[in-house]
Short mmCIF file of C-alpha atoms in Angstrom, two decimals:
data_model
loop_
_atom_site.label_atom_id
_atom_site.label_comp_id
_atom_site.label_asym_id
_atom_site.label_seq_id
_atom_site.Cartn_x
_atom_site.Cartn_y
_atom_site.Cartn_z
CA MET A 956 -12.74 58.30 43.58
CA PRO A 957 -16.34 58.56 43.86
CA ALA A 958 -18.01 55.75 46.78
CA LYS A 959 -19.95 54.32 43.67
CA ASP A 960 -16.94 53.00 42.08
CA ALA A 961 -15.08 52.04 44.66
CA PRO A 962 -17.06 48.58 44.82
CA ALA A 963 -16.13 48.10 41.21
CA VAL A 964 -12.51 48.95 41.54
CA SER A 965 -12.76 46.14 44.91
CA ALA A 966 -14.36 43.70 42.63
CA GLN A 967 -11.38 44.01 39.86
CA ALA A 968 -8.74 44.13 42.42
CA ALA A 969 -10.03 40.73 44.67
CA ASP A 970 -10.34 39.33 40.74
CA VAL A 971 -6.44 39.97 40.07
CA LYS A 972 -5.88 39.02 43.48
CA GLY A 973 -7.93 35.54 42.86
CA ALA A 974 -5.99 34.40 39.65
CA ARG A 975 -2.29 35.02 41.19
CA GLU A 976 -3.53 33.16 44.26
CA ALA A 977 -4.77 30.59 41.79
CA MET A 978 -1.46 31.01 39.61
CA ILE A 979 0.79 29.92 43.23
CA SER A 980 -1.42 27.29 43.87
CA HIS A 981 -1.09 25.88 40.55
CA CYS A 982 3.17 25.10 41.00
CA MET A 983 2.99 24.70 44.21
CA PRO A 984 5.38 21.73 45.55
CA SER A 985 2.16 20.03 46.64
CA ASP A 986 0.57 20.43 43.43
CA PRO A 987 0.47 16.86 41.90
CA ALA A 988 0.79 17.89 37.96
CA PRO A 989 2.99 21.40 38.60
CA GLY A 990 3.68 22.89 35.05
CA ALA A 991 0.80 21.78 33.13
CA ALA A 992 0.58 25.55 31.50
CA GLY A 993 4.32 24.82 30.66
CA ARG A 994 3.12 21.63 29.15
CA GLN A 995 0.73 22.81 26.80
CA ALA A 996 3.70 25.30 25.81
CA ASP A 997 5.45 22.67 24.37
CA SER A 998 4.63 22.97 20.91
CA LEU A 999 5.57 27.29 19.95
CA PRO A 1000 3.53 29.20 17.17
CA PRO A 1001 6.06 30.14 14.44
CA GLU A 1002 6.11 34.07 16.40
CA GLY A 1003 7.58 32.34 19.44
CA ARG A 1004 9.98 30.39 17.32
CA ALA A 1005 11.15 33.51 15.69
CA ALA A 1006 11.12 35.76 18.91
CA LEU A 1007 13.68 33.52 20.48
CA ARG A 1008 15.90 33.47 16.90
CA GLY A 1009 15.40 36.98 17.23
CA GLY A 1010 16.33 37.05 21.55
CA VAL A 1011 19.99 35.25 20.32
CA ALA A 1012 20.68 37.06 16.91
CA GLY A 1013 19.89 40.34 18.57
CA ASN A 1014 22.07 39.86 21.37
CA TYR A 1015 24.83 39.03 19.48
CA ALA A 1016 24.11 42.10 17.57
CA ASP A 1017 23.48 44.06 20.83
CA GLN A 1018 27.41 43.29 21.96
CA PHE A 1019 28.71 43.72 18.55
CA HIS A 1020 28.26 47.05 19.00
CA ILE A 1021 29.12 47.06 22.85
CA PHE A 1022 32.82 45.72 22.30
CA LEU A 1023 33.21 47.88 18.72
CA PRO A 1024 35.04 50.29 20.03
CA LEU A 1025 37.17 48.04 22.81
CA VAL A 1026 39.13 46.56 19.26
CA ALA A 1027 38.26 48.36 16.67
CA LEU A 1028 38.02 51.60 17.19
CA THR A 1029 41.26 52.10 18.82
CA PRO A 1030 43.63 51.82 16.10
CA ALA A 1031 42.08 54.75 14.65
CA LEU A 1032 41.60 57.27 17.34
CA PRO A 1033 44.24 59.43 16.16
CA VAL A 1034 42.59 60.25 12.56
CA LEU A 1035 39.33 60.75 15.04
CA ALA A 1036 40.23 62.40 18.24
CA GLY A 1037 43.93 64.03 16.45
CA PRO A 1038 47.04 63.06 17.05
CA HIS A 1039 47.83 63.27 20.92
CA ALA A 1040 44.58 61.05 21.52
CA GLY A 1041 45.39 57.92 23.85
CA LEU A 1042 44.48 56.05 26.54
CA VAL A 1043 42.07 57.90 27.92
CA THR A 1044 40.35 59.02 25.23
CA GLY A 1045 39.65 55.21 24.49
CA ALA A 1046 38.50 54.97 27.70
CA MET A 1047 36.15 57.75 27.34
CA VAL A 1048 34.28 56.11 25.00
CA VAL A 1049 33.87 53.33 26.67
CA ILE A 1050 32.65 55.27 30.08
CA ALA A 1051 30.23 57.44 27.11
CA MET A 1052 28.36 54.19 26.38
CA LEU A 1053 28.87 52.38 30.04
CA LEU A 1054 26.50 56.07 31.57
CA GLY A 1055 24.37 55.63 28.94
CA ARG A 1056 23.04 51.50 29.74
CA PRO A 1057 21.29 52.32 32.83
CA ILE A 1058 19.58 55.15 31.67
CA GLY A 1059 18.07 53.16 28.56
CA GLY A 1060 17.47 50.03 30.97
CA MET A 1061 15.21 52.61 33.38
CA ILE A 1062 13.62 54.12 30.18
CA PHE A 1063 13.07 51.80 27.70
CA GLY A 1064 12.02 49.20 30.63
CA ARG A 1065 9.24 51.08 31.47
CA VAL A 1066 8.04 51.76 27.79
CA ALA A 1067 8.60 47.48 26.86
CA ASP A 1068 6.31 46.86 30.27
CA ARG A 1069 3.62 49.38 29.19
CA TRP A 1070 4.32 49.61 25.13
CA GLY A 1071 5.22 46.27 24.70
CA ARG A 1072 8.00 44.25 23.93
CA THR A 1073 8.24 43.73 20.50
CA ARG A 1074 7.63 47.60 20.04
CA THR A 1075 9.86 48.98 22.16
CA THR A 1076 12.65 46.29 20.90
CA ARG A 1077 11.84 47.59 16.93
CA LEU A 1078 12.29 51.22 18.71
CA ALA A 1079 15.58 50.32 20.18
CA ILE A 1080 17.05 48.42 17.61
CA ALA A 1081 16.63 51.61 14.86
CA GLY A 1082 18.39 53.67 17.26
CA THR A 1083 21.24 51.98 17.73
CA ALA A 1084 21.66 51.41 13.69
CA ALA A 1085 21.20 54.62 13.62
CA CYS A 1086 23.95 55.79 16.05
CA THR A 1087 26.17 53.40 14.86
CA ALA A 1088 26.18 54.09 11.30
CA ALA A 1089 26.96 57.87 12.60
CA ILE A 1090 29.89 56.85 13.76
CA GLY A 1091 31.05 54.77 11.06
CA LEU A 1092 30.58 58.22 8.50
CA LEU A 1093 31.92 61.07 10.78
CA PRO A 1094 34.37 62.86 9.08
CA ALA A 1095 37.55 62.72 10.83
CA TYR A 1096 39.07 65.33 13.31
CA ASP A 1097 41.66 67.18 9.61
CA VAL A 1098 38.38 67.35 8.52
CA ILE A 1099 35.86 69.08 11.43
CA GLY A 1100 38.46 69.44 14.77
CA PRO A 1101 37.52 68.11 17.89
CA ALA A 1102 33.76 67.95 16.81
CA SER A 1103 34.75 64.55 15.63
CA ILE A 1104 35.96 62.73 18.73
CA TRP A 1105 32.81 64.94 20.95
CA ALA A 1106 29.99 63.59 18.24
CA VAL A 1107 31.73 60.39 18.97
CA LEU A 1108 31.30 60.13 22.44
CA VAL A 1109 27.15 61.43 21.99
CA LEU A 1110 26.48 58.47 19.36
CA ARG A 1111 28.15 56.25 22.53
CA PHE A 1112 25.98 57.48 24.98
CA ALA A 1113 23.06 57.51 22.64
CA GLY A 1114 23.74 54.07 21.77
CA GLY A 1115 24.05 52.66 24.74
CA VAL A 1116 21.00 54.20 25.94
CA PHE A 1117 18.94 52.15 22.63
CA ILE A 1118 21.39 49.16 23.80
CA ALA A 1119 20.15 48.95 26.64
CA GLY A 1120 16.70 49.78 25.86
CA GLU A 1121 16.70 46.16 22.73
CA TYR A 1122 17.94 43.74 25.80
CA SER A 1123 15.64 45.04 28.20
CA ALA A 1124 12.77 44.21 26.13
CA ALA A 1125 13.91 41.56 23.98
CA ILE A 1126 15.45 38.90 26.39
CA PRO A 1127 12.45 39.01 28.60
CA LEU A 1128 10.38 38.77 25.43
CA ALA A 1129 12.10 35.23 24.11
CA MET A 1130 11.60 34.25 27.92
CA GLU A 1131 8.01 34.99 28.22
CA TRP A 1132 7.84 32.57 24.51
CA SER A 1133 10.24 29.61 25.66
CA ARG A 1134 9.14 26.62 26.85
CA PRO A 1135 9.39 26.40 30.22
CA ARG A 1136 11.72 23.36 30.72
CA LEU A 1137 14.04 24.53 27.90
CA ARG A 1138 13.50 27.76 29.42
CA GLY A 1139 17.40 27.69 30.60
CA LEU A 1140 18.94 26.69 27.69
CA TYR A 1141 17.43 29.48 25.16
CA SER A 1142 18.98 31.97 27.98
CA GLY A 1143 22.08 30.08 28.04
CA LEU A 1144 21.88 30.65 24.06
CA ILE A 1145 20.95 33.89 24.11
CA MET A 1146 23.59 35.15 26.70
CA SER A 1147 26.59 33.22 25.32
CA MET A 1148 26.03 35.69 22.28
CA ALA A 1149 28.39 38.46 24.07
CA PRO A 1150 31.54 36.27 24.18
CA CYS A 1151 30.43 35.45 20.49
CA ALA A 1152 30.40 38.95 19.13
CA GLN A 1153 33.31 39.80 21.43
CA ALA A 1154 35.30 37.20 19.47
CA SER A 1155 34.06 38.28 16.37
CA VAL A 1156 35.42 42.20 16.84
CA ALA A 1157 38.76 40.63 17.89
CA PHE A 1158 39.15 38.07 15.27
CA GLY A 1159 37.74 40.66 12.65
CA ALA A 1160 39.65 43.43 13.36
CA ALA A 1161 42.67 41.75 13.53
CA GLY A 1162 42.35 40.38 10.15
CA LEU A 1163 41.48 43.67 8.66
CA LEU A 1164 44.66 45.37 10.18
CA ALA A 1165 46.42 42.03 8.57
CA ALA A 1166 45.16 42.75 5.08
CA LEU A 1167 44.90 46.78 4.61
CA GLY A 1168 48.37 47.72 7.59
CA THR A 1169 47.95 50.06 9.98
CA GLY A 1170 47.67 53.02 8.21
CA SER A 1171 45.01 52.15 5.48
CA TYR A 1172 43.44 50.69 9.26
CA ALA A 1173 43.65 54.04 10.99
CA ALA A 1174 42.61 55.99 7.70
CA TRP A 1175 39.07 54.01 6.80
CA GLY A 1176 38.70 51.01 7.33
CA TRP A 1177 38.30 50.71 11.13
CA ARG A 1178 34.65 52.58 9.61
CA VAL A 1179 33.81 48.68 8.25
CA PRO A 1180 32.90 47.39 11.66
CA PHE A 1181 30.65 50.17 12.43
CA LEU A 1182 28.66 50.06 8.80
CA ALA A 1183 28.83 46.87 9.03
CA GLY A 1184 27.35 46.38 12.58
CA ALA A 1185 24.75 49.25 11.40
CA ALA A 1186 23.61 46.90 8.44
CA ALA A 1187 23.24 44.13 11.10
CA SER A 1188 20.83 45.78 13.19
CA LEU A 1189 18.87 47.39 10.44
CA GLY A 1190 18.43 43.30 9.09
CA MET A 1191 16.88 42.49 12.80
CA LEU A 1192 15.01 45.51 12.96
CA ALA A 1193 12.82 44.15 9.23
CA TYR A 1194 12.81 40.98 11.12
CA TYR A 1195 10.96 41.91 13.91
CA ARG A 1196 8.99 43.69 12.39
CA ARG A 1197 7.76 40.91 9.81
CA HIS A 1198 8.04 38.31 12.31
CA VAL A 1199 7.42 38.93 16.36
CA VAL A 1200 4.98 39.45 18.50
CA ASP A 1201 4.63 39.48 22.17
CA ALA A 1202 3.90 36.61 23.91
CA PRO A 1203 0.93 35.42 25.21
CA ALA A 1204 1.36 35.99 28.59
CA PHE A 1205 2.28 39.58 28.05
CA ARG A 1206 -0.86 40.98 26.11
CA ARG A 1207 -3.24 39.51 28.91
CA HIS A 1208 -1.01 41.51 31.24
CA ARG A 1209 -1.94 44.10 28.77
CA ALA A 1210 -5.55 43.52 28.51
CA ALA A 1211 -5.91 43.35 32.69
CA GLY A 1212 -4.34 46.40 32.36
CA SER A 1213 -7.13 48.39 33.81
CA ALA A 1214 -7.56 46.59 36.39
CA ALA A 1215 -3.75 46.57 37.85
CA ALA A 1216 -2.14 49.30 40.37
CA PRO A 1217 0.48 51.12 38.04
CA ALA A 1218 3.97 50.46 38.64
CA GLY A 1219 7.36 51.53 37.64
CA LEU A 1220 11.09 51.93 38.46
CA ARG A 1221 10.08 53.75 42.11
CA GLU A 1222 7.93 50.20 42.93
CA VAL A 1223 11.04 48.43 41.79
CA MET A 1224 13.53 49.83 43.47
CA THR A 1225 11.66 51.41 46.69
CA GLY A 1226 8.34 49.85 46.94
CA ARG A 1227 7.07 46.38 47.28
CA TYR A 1228 9.25 44.53 44.42
CA ARG A 1229 12.44 46.38 46.07
CA ALA A 1230 13.68 42.92 48.16
CA ALA A 1231 14.00 41.02 44.49
CA PHE A 1232 15.48 43.98 42.85
CA TRP A 1233 18.52 44.47 45.32
CA GLN A 1234 18.79 41.28 45.14
CA MET A 1235 19.17 40.59 41.43
CA PHE A 1236 21.02 44.01 41.29
CA GLY A 1237 24.17 42.40 43.90
CA LEU A 1238 24.61 39.26 42.18
CA MET A 1239 24.75 40.86 38.41
CA THR A 1240 27.28 43.27 40.45
CA GLY A 1241 29.43 40.00 41.00
CA LEU A 1242 28.92 38.87 37.98
CA TRP A 1243 30.30 42.22 36.53
CA LEU A 1244 33.57 42.50 38.93
CA MET A 1245 34.40 39.06 37.62
CA THR A 1246 34.35 40.04 34.01
CA GLN A 1247 35.56 43.16 34.03
CA MET A 1248 38.97 41.34 35.78
CA THR A 1249 38.46 38.72 33.02
CA VAL A 1250 37.82 39.74 30.22
CA VAL A 1251 37.68 43.63 30.03
CA ALA A 1252 40.69 44.18 31.53
CA LEU A 1253 42.69 40.95 30.72
CA PRO A 1254 44.09 42.39 27.22
CA GLY A 1255 46.39 44.40 29.18
CA ARG A 1256 47.69 42.27 31.61
CA LEU A 1257 48.48 39.65 29.11
CA ALA A 1258 50.87 42.28 27.33
CA ALA A 1259 52.54 43.46 30.30
CA ASP A 1260 52.56 40.54 33.17
CA ALA A 1261 52.89 37.63 30.46
CA GLY A 1262 54.73 39.05 28.08
CA LEU A 1263 52.38 38.33 24.75
CA ASP A 1264 52.93 40.85 21.91
CA ALA A 1265 50.54 42.80 20.30
CA SER A 1266 49.33 39.46 17.41
CA SER A 1267 48.95 37.28 19.78
CA VAL A 1268 46.51 39.01 22.71
CA PRO A 1269 43.69 39.25 20.11
CA VAL A 1270 43.90 35.42 18.85
CA VAL A 1271 44.02 34.69 22.82
CA MET A 1272 41.04 36.97 24.10
CA GLY A 1273 38.78 35.04 20.62
CA CYS A 1274 39.65 31.35 21.50
CA ALA A 1275 39.04 32.52 25.12
CA CYS A 1276 36.15 33.99 24.38
CA LEU A 1277 34.67 31.55 21.97
CA ALA A 1278 35.45 28.77 24.99
CA GLN A 1279 33.54 30.61 27.04
CA ALA A 1280 30.58 30.78 24.89
CA ALA A 1281 30.12 26.75 24.41
CA VAL A 1282 30.41 26.43 27.94
CA MET A 1283 27.69 29.32 28.76
CA ALA A 1284 25.56 27.76 26.09
CA LEU A 1285 25.31 24.38 28.44
CA THR A 1286 25.65 26.51 32.25
CA GLY A 1287 22.17 27.82 31.07
CA HIS A 1288 20.16 24.61 30.99
CA LEU A 1289 22.68 23.58 33.96
CA SER A 1290 20.95 25.86 36.35
CA THR A 1291 17.42 24.00 35.08
CA LEU A 1292 18.35 20.45 35.88
CA LEU A 1293 20.21 21.59 39.30
CA GLY A 1294 17.55 24.35 39.94
CA ARG A 1295 18.89 28.24 39.95
CA ARG A 1296 19.22 29.06 43.56
CA ARG A 1297 21.97 25.73 43.52
CA PHE A 1298 23.29 26.60 40.15
CA PHE A 1299 24.41 30.05 41.42
CA LEU A 1300 25.93 29.06 44.41
CA LEU A 1301 28.22 26.08 43.42
CA TRP A 1302 29.31 28.65 40.27
CA GLY A 1303 30.13 31.36 42.50
CA ALA A 1304 32.13 29.46 44.87
CA LEU A 1305 33.92 27.95 41.93
CA ALA A 1306 34.69 31.14 40.90
CA ALA A 1307 35.79 32.44 44.24
CA ILE A 1308 37.56 29.09 44.75
CA ALA A 1309 39.11 28.55 41.00
CA GLY A 1310 39.30 31.79 39.47
CA PRO A 1311 42.11 33.26 41.49
CA GLY A 1312 43.86 30.13 40.59
CA ALA A 1313 43.46 30.56 36.84
CA PHE A 1314 44.82 33.85 37.22
CA SER A 1315 47.89 33.21 38.85
CA TRP A 1316 48.27 30.53 36.70
CA LEU A 1317 48.01 32.46 33.80
CA MET A 1318 50.11 35.28 34.75
CA GLY A 1319 53.01 33.14 34.48
CA GLN A 1320 52.79 31.51 31.35
CA ARG A 1321 54.66 33.01 28.07
CA THR A 1322 53.58 30.76 25.26
CA LEU A 1323 51.05 31.21 23.19
CA GLY A 1324 49.16 28.12 23.39
CA ALA A 1325 49.41 27.95 27.11
CA ALA A 1326 48.05 31.46 27.41
CA ILE A 1327 45.11 30.19 25.24
CA ALA A 1328 43.91 27.37 28.00
CA GLY A 1329 44.68 29.64 30.33
CA ALA A 1330 42.60 32.22 29.56
CA ALA A 1331 39.91 30.05 28.34
CA MET A 1332 40.21 28.31 31.76
CA LEU A 1333 40.11 31.98 33.71
CA GLN A 1334 36.85 32.89 31.28
CA ILE A 1335 35.03 29.35 32.54
CA VAL A 1336 35.36 28.97 36.09
CA THR A 1337 33.78 32.55 36.03
CA VAL A 1338 31.54 34.54 33.73
CA THR A 1339 30.33 31.25 32.37
CA ALA A 1340 28.08 31.73 35.35
CA TYR A 1341 26.07 34.45 33.13
CA GLY A 1342 24.13 31.81 31.24
CA PRO A 1343 20.85 31.58 33.01
CA VAL A 1344 20.74 35.26 33.87
CA GLY A 1345 18.20 35.79 30.76
CA ALA A 1346 16.11 33.46 32.50
CA TYR A 1347 16.37 34.10 35.74
CA LEU A 1348 16.05 37.90 35.91
CA SER A 1349 12.49 37.55 34.17
CA GLU A 1350 11.16 34.83 36.67
CA ARG A 1351 12.13 36.85 39.58
CA LEU A 1352 9.35 39.83 38.65
CA PRO A 1353 6.05 39.62 37.17
CA ALA A 1354 5.08 40.87 33.87
CA VAL A 1355 4.17 44.55 34.91
CA VAL A 1356 7.51 45.63 35.82
CA ARG A 1357 9.40 42.67 34.14
CA ALA A 1358 11.43 44.97 31.40
CA THR A 1359 12.51 47.90 33.62
CA GLY A 1360 13.58 45.06 36.97
CA TYR A 1361 15.59 43.45 34.47
CA GLY A 1362 16.97 45.98 32.54
CA THR A 1363 17.60 48.50 35.54
CA ALA A 1364 18.93 45.63 37.54
CA TYR A 1365 21.35 44.42 34.33
CA SER A 1366 22.67 47.92 33.28
CA LEU A 1367 23.05 50.06 36.94
CA SER A 1368 25.01 46.59 38.06
CA ILE A 1369 27.53 47.38 35.72
CA VAL A 1370 28.50 50.76 36.69
CA ILE A 1371 30.75 50.29 39.72
CA PRO A 1372 32.63 47.69 38.16
CA ALA A 1373 33.35 49.09 35.04
CA LEU A 1374 35.03 52.43 36.86
CA TYR A 1375 37.62 49.93 38.01
CA PRO A 1376 40.45 51.86 36.59
CA PHE A 1377 39.48 54.48 39.00
CA TYR A 1378 40.04 51.99 42.24
CA LEU A 1379 42.02 49.13 41.10
CA PRO A 1380 45.92 50.93 41.12
CA ALA A 1381 44.41 52.04 44.83
CA LEU A 1382 43.94 48.50 45.80
CA GLN A 1383 47.17 47.19 43.83
CA ARG A 1384 49.38 49.34 46.20
CA VAL A 1385 48.21 47.74 49.29
CA LEU A 1386 47.41 44.30 47.73
CA GLY A 1387 49.99 44.21 45.14
CA VAL A 1388 49.60 44.50 41.06
CA SER A 1389 47.92 40.57 40.59
CA GLY A 1390 46.66 40.53 44.24
CA ALA A 1391 44.23 43.10 43.41
CA VAL A 1392 42.58 41.38 40.91
CA ILE A 1393 42.78 38.30 42.83
CA GLY A 1394 40.82 40.00 45.57
CA LEU A 1395 38.42 41.03 43.28
CA LEU A 1396 37.31 37.68 41.43
CA ALA A 1397 37.38 36.59 45.05
CA LEU A 1398 34.44 39.19 45.89
CA GLY A 1399 32.77 38.68 42.85
CA GLY A 1400 32.29 35.06 43.54
CA VAL A 1401 30.87 35.92 47.19
CA LEU A 1402 28.24 38.84 45.85
CA VAL A 1403 26.76 35.66 43.64
CA VAL A 1404 26.68 33.53 46.09
CA ALA A 1405 25.35 35.48 49.46
CA CYS A 1406 22.77 37.16 46.80
CA CYS A 1407 21.65 33.92 45.34
CA ALA A 1408 21.35 32.51 48.45
CA ALA A 1409 18.69 35.23 49.21
CA GLY A 1410 16.78 34.76 46.79
CA PRO A 1411 14.31 31.55 45.90
CA ALA A 1412 15.08 28.15 45.31
CA LEU A 1413 13.50 27.90 41.72
CA SER A 1414 14.66 24.12 41.73
CA PRO A 1415 13.87 21.65 38.82
CA ARG A 1416 10.58 21.18 39.78
CA ASP A 1417 9.70 24.89 39.88
CA LEU A 1418 10.78 25.55 36.60
CA GLU A 1419 8.36 23.50 35.03
CA CYS A 1420 6.42 26.36 35.59
CA SER A 1421 6.05 29.48 33.32
CA VAL A 1422 7.33 33.00 33.91
CA GLU A 1423 4.21 34.41 35.04
CA GLU A 1424 3.47 31.22 37.29
CA LEU A 1425 7.49 32.14 39.03
CA ALA A 1426 7.12 35.28 38.98
CA ALA A 1427 3.49 34.99 41.17
CA ARG A 1428 4.55 32.51 43.59
CA SER A 1429 7.99 34.29 44.51
CA GLU A 1430 6.30 37.40 44.59
CA ARG A 1431 6.68 38.93 47.84
CA PRO A 1432 5.75 42.48 49.26
CA ALA A 1433 8.47 43.66 51.15
CA GLY A 1434 7.79 45.67 54.46
#
C-alpha cells in the first residue's frame, strides 16, 4: 500500500472502531435508556413485515423438502431403486442431503454476507425448487435402471446445498428486520415450522397411501408431495422478488464495506470470531443430538419397542410434532423474558433430566393415546429449545459474517449427530438398547448447558437492542 494512502485507511478504521464503540456504549447496562434504536423500529415498514412472513413461510417450505424422503419417498424406493432397495438405500438418500447442507451453509452464507440476504434467498429458493421438481419428474427404475436412484442422490445433495443457503440468508434477514422485544417470538414462530412441516409430510403421505393404496402410491402417488413442494418454493420465490428487501442495517453495512476488514469462513472458524462460532457449534450439536433421538430415530423405536403398528406410528409422530410446534413458538419469546443464556441453561438441564425419563416412560406404552402423550412430552422437554435459535445465532455475530456464521454453525453441527446409525449400535452393546438413547439425550442437554454458559448473558435488558448492537457488544476478538 502506498504510504500516502495510509492516513486515509487509518481514518476509515478509526471511524469504524468509533461507530462500534458508540454502538456498544448505547446498550451498556449503565445506559439509562437502552434500546432506543429498538423503540424506533417498533413500527416496521411493509418490507420488514414481508421479510418476517417470508422467514416463517420459507422455513416451512425448507423443512418440507428436508422431511420428504423420510416419509414420502420410502414406500416408492423399489420403483426408483429397483426391487432390492432397502434401508441402506433410504439411508443414502438422507445422507446425501446431510452432506450438502454444511457445504450450502458455508457457500451461501458467505454469498449472503457479500451480495445481500434477499438476492441469496431468491437464488437458493430457485435451486431448491428445481431439485425437488426434478425428483418428482424422474423416470422410474424400469425405464432408466440404476440411473434413477443415482439421480435422486445427486439431486438430494444439490437440494441440501440450496436449502442450507436459503435458511442461512432468510432467517438472519428476518432477525435483522425484527423488533428487538419481539425477536425471540419471531424466532420461535420461524423455528416451529420444522415440526409443522414434518407433521404435514407425515399426515399427507398417510392420506395419500390411504386414498390411493400402496401400489398406486408407489407407482406415481409419491410424486405429488415432491411436485407440491416445488410449487410452494416457486410461490416463495415470487413472494421474495415482489415484497422483500434487505434490512437497513445490512444495507448500511454494505455501504460501509470498503472501510471494513475482509472477513469470511476462515475468520469465523479460526479468526477473531472463532470463540463465538465454536460456542454456537457446541450448543447446536447438543440440540441436534436430541433431535436425532426424539424425532428421526423415534418412529423405528415406536414400532420395534413400543409395538405400534405401521399405521399408528405416523399418527403418533404427527401429533407429537404439532405439540412440539405449539410450544416451540412460545419458547422463543420465553427466552426474551428470561434472557437467552438463562433460558438455555434451564431448558438444557430440563432436557438432560426429564428427557431420559420421558423416553423410558414412552417405551413402556402400548396404547395409541398414551404413545401420543409420551412422544409429545418427550419432544416438548427436549427439542422445543430450538425456539430462540434463529435469534440467538443472529445476535452472536455482526452483519459482515452473520449469515456465514449462522449457516455454518447450524448446518455443520448436524453431521456428527446425524451419523448416529454408525455409532449408536456400538453404544447399545455397552449401555443397552434404551440406555444408549438415554445417554445421548443426556449428553445433548449437557452440551446445551455447557455451551450456553460459555456465551454472553443476553439478558432481557440487553435484548432491547438491535442485532447489530448486541453483536457489537458481545464481540470479543479471540486470542
